[in-house]
XYZ file of N, CA and C in Angstrom:
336
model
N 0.849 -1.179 0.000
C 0.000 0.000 0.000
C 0.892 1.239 0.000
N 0.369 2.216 -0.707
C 1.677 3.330 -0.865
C 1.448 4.374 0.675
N 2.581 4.693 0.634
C 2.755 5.515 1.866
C 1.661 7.203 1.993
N 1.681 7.735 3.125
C 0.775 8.580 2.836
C 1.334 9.984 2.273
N 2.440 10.067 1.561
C 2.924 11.190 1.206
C 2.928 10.943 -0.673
N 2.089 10.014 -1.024
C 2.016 9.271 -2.727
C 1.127 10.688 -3.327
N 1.602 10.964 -4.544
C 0.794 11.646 -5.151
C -0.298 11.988 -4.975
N -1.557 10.565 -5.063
C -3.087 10.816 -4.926
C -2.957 11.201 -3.502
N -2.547 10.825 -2.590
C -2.722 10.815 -0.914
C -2.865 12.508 -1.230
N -1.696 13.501 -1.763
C -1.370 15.043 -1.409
C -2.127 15.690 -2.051
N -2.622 14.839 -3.764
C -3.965 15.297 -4.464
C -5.233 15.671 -3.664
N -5.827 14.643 -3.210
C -6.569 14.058 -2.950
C -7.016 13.810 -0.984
N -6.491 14.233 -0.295
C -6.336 14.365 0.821
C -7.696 13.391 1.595
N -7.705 12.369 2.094
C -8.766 11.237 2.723
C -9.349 10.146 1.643
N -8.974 10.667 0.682
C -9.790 9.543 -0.784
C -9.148 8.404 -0.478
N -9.494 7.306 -0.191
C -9.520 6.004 -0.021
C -8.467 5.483 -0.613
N -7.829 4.175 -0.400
C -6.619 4.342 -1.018
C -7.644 2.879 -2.444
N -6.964 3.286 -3.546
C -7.341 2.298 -4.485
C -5.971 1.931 -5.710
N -6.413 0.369 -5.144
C -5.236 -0.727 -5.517
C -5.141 -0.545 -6.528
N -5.566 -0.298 -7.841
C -5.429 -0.405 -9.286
C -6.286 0.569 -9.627
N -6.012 1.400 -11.272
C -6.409 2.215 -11.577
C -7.034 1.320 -12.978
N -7.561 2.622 -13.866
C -7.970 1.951 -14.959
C -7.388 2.416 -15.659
N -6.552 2.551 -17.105
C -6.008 3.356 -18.363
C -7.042 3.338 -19.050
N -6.828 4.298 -20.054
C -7.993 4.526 -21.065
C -7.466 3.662 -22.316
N -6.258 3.124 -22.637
C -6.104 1.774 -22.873
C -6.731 0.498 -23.011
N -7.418 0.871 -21.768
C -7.795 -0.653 -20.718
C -6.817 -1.792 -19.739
N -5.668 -0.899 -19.965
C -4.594 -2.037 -19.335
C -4.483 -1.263 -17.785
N -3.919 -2.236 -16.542
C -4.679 -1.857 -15.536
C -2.622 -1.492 -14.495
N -2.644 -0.347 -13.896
C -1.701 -0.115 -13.098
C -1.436 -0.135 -11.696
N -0.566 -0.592 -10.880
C -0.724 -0.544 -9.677
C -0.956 1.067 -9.207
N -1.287 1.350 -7.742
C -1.094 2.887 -7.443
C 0.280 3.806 -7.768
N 1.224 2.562 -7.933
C 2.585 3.085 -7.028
C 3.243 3.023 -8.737
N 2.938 1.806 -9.762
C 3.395 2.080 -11.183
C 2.627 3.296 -12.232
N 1.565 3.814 -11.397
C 0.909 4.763 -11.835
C 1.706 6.120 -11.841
N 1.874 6.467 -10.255
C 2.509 7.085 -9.856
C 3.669 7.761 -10.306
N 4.744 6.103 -10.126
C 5.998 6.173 -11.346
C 5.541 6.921 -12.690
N 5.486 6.210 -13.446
C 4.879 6.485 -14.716
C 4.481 7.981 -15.128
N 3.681 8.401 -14.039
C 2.987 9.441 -14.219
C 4.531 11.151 -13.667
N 4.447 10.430 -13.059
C 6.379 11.507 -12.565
C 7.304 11.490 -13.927
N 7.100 10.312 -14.236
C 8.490 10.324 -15.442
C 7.936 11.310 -16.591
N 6.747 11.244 -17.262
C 6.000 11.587 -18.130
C 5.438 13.105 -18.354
N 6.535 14.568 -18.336
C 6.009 15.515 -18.397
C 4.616 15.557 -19.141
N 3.262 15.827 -18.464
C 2.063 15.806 -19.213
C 0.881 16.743 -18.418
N 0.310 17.215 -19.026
C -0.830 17.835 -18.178
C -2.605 17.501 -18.275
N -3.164 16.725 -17.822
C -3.842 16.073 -18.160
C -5.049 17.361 -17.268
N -5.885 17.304 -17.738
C -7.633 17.616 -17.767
C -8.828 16.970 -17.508
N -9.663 16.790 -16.544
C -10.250 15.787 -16.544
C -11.779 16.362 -16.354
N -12.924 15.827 -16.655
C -13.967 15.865 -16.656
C -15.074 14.833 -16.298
N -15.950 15.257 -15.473
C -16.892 14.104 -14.550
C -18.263 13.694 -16.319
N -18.320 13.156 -17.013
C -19.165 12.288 -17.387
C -19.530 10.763 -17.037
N -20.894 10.975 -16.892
C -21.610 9.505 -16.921
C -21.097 8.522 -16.256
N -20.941 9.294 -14.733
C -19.855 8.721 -13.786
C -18.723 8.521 -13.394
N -17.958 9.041 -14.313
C -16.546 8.977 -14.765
C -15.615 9.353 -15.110
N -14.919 10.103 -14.517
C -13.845 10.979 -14.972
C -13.192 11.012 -16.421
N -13.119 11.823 -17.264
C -12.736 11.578 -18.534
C -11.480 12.297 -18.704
N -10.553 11.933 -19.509
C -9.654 13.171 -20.112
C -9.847 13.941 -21.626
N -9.749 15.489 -20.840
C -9.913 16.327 -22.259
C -9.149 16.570 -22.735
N -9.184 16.612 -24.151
C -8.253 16.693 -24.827
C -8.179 18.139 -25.568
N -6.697 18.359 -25.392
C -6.525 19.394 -26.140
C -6.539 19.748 -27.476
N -7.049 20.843 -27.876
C -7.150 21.039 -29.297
C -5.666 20.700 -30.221
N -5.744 21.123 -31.726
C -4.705 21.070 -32.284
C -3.547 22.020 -32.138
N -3.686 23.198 -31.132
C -2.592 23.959 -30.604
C -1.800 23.911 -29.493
N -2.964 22.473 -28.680
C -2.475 22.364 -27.118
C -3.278 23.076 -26.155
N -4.307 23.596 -26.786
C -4.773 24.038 -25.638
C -6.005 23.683 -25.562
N -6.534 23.364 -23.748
C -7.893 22.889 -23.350
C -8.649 24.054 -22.854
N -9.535 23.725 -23.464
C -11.127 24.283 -23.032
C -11.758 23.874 -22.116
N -11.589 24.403 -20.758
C -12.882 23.919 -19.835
C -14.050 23.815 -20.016
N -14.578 22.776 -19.757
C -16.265 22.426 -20.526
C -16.927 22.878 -18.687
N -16.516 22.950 -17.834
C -17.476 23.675 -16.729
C -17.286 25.241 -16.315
N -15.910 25.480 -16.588
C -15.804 27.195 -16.394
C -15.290 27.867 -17.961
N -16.400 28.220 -18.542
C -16.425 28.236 -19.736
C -15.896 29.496 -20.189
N -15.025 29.688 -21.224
C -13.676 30.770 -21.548
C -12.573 30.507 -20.142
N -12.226 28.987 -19.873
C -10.960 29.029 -18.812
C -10.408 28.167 -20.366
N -9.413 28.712 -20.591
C -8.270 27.859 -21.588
C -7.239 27.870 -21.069
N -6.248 26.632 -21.178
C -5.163 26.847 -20.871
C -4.103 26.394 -22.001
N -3.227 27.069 -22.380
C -1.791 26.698 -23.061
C -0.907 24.884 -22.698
N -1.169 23.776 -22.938
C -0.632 23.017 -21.937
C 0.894 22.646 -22.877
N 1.127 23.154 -23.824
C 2.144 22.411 -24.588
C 3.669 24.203 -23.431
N 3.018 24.853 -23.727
C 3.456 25.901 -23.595
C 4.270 25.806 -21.273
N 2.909 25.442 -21.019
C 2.859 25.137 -19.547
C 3.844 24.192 -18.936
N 4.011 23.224 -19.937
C 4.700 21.997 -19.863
C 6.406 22.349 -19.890
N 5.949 23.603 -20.954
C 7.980 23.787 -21.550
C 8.226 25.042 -20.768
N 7.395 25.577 -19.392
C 7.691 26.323 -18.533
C 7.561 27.704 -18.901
N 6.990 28.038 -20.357
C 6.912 28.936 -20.850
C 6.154 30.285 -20.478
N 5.962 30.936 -19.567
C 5.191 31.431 -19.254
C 4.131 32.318 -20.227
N 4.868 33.193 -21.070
C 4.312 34.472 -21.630
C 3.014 33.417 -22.637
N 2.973 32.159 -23.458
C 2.054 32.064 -23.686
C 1.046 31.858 -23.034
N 1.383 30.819 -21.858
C 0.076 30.842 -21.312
C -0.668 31.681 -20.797
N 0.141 32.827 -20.120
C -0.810 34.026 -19.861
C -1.254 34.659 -20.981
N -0.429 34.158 -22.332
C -1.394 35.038 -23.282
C -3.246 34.177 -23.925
N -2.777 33.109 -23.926
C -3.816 32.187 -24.019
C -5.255 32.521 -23.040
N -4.826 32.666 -21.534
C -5.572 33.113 -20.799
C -5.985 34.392 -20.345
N -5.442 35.369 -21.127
C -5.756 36.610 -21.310
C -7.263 36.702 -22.346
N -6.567 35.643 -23.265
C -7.509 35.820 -24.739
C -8.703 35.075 -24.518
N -8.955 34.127 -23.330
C -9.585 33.224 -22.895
C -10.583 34.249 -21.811
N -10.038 34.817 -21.327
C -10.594 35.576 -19.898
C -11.662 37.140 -21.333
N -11.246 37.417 -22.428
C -12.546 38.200 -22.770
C -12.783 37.452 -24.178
N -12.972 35.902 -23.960
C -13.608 35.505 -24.887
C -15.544 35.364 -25.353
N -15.804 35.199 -25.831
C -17.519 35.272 -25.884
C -18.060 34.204 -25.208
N -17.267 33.033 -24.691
C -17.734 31.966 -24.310
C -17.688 32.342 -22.460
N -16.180 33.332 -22.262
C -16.263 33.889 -20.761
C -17.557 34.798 -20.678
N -17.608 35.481 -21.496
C -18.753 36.597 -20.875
C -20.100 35.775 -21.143
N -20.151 34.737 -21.773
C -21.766 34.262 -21.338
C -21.652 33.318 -19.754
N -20.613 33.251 -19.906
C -20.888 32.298 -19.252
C -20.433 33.458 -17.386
N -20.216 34.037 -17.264
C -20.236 35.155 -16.693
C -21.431 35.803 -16.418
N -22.760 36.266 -17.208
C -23.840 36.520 -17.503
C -24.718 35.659 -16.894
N -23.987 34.875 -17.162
C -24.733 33.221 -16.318
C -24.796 32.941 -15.095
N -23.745 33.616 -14.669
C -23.327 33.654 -12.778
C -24.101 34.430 -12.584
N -24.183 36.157 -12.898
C -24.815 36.753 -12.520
C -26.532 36.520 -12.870
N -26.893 36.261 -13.584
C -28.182 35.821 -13.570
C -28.797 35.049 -12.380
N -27.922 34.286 -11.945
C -28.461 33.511 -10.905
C -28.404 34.182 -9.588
N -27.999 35.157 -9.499
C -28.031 36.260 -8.402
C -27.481 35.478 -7.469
């Protein structure tokens, strides 16, 4: 069982500990080869709750994801990854007065 200082443990703070994960593969990892794996592997992954289930989003053809719940949040991830700063704040500049932020902005406030 992995110790309590493992990735998910510092993620995830009381979440149960679980022996095997699933890949979107289908091939199945321990916590601790997950873990590994997942350290070695500069990547920034996105995830989204459908139909029970956490999904990963995928980034467009520039690298960058679209939040499907806080809508105009984009992020740069190719850019994020290579430590780059100036795009991603430019990404999220362009993201923060996009048409998809201000409805969805409109939307907050509507609900008073």
């Amino acid at each position: 069982m992995p110790d309590d200082n493992s990735l998910l443990d510092r993620m995830y703070p009381g979440m149960p500990a679980l022996p095997l994960l699933m890949l979107g593969s289908g091939d199945r990892l321990t916590r601790e080869e997950f873990e590994r794996r997942y350290a070695a592997t500069p990547q920034l992954d996105w995830y989204v709750w459908r139909d029970g289930a956490y999904s990963p989003l995928a980034s467009n053809t520039q690298g960058i994801i679209r939040s499907l719940v806080f809508s105009g949040l984009w992020l740069a991830t190719i850019a994020w990854l290579a430590d780059n700063i100036q795009p991603v704040l430019a990404v999220l500049q362009q993201s923060l007065y996009s048409t998809e932020q201000a409805a969805f902005k409109q939307q907050l406030v509507s609900r008073g």
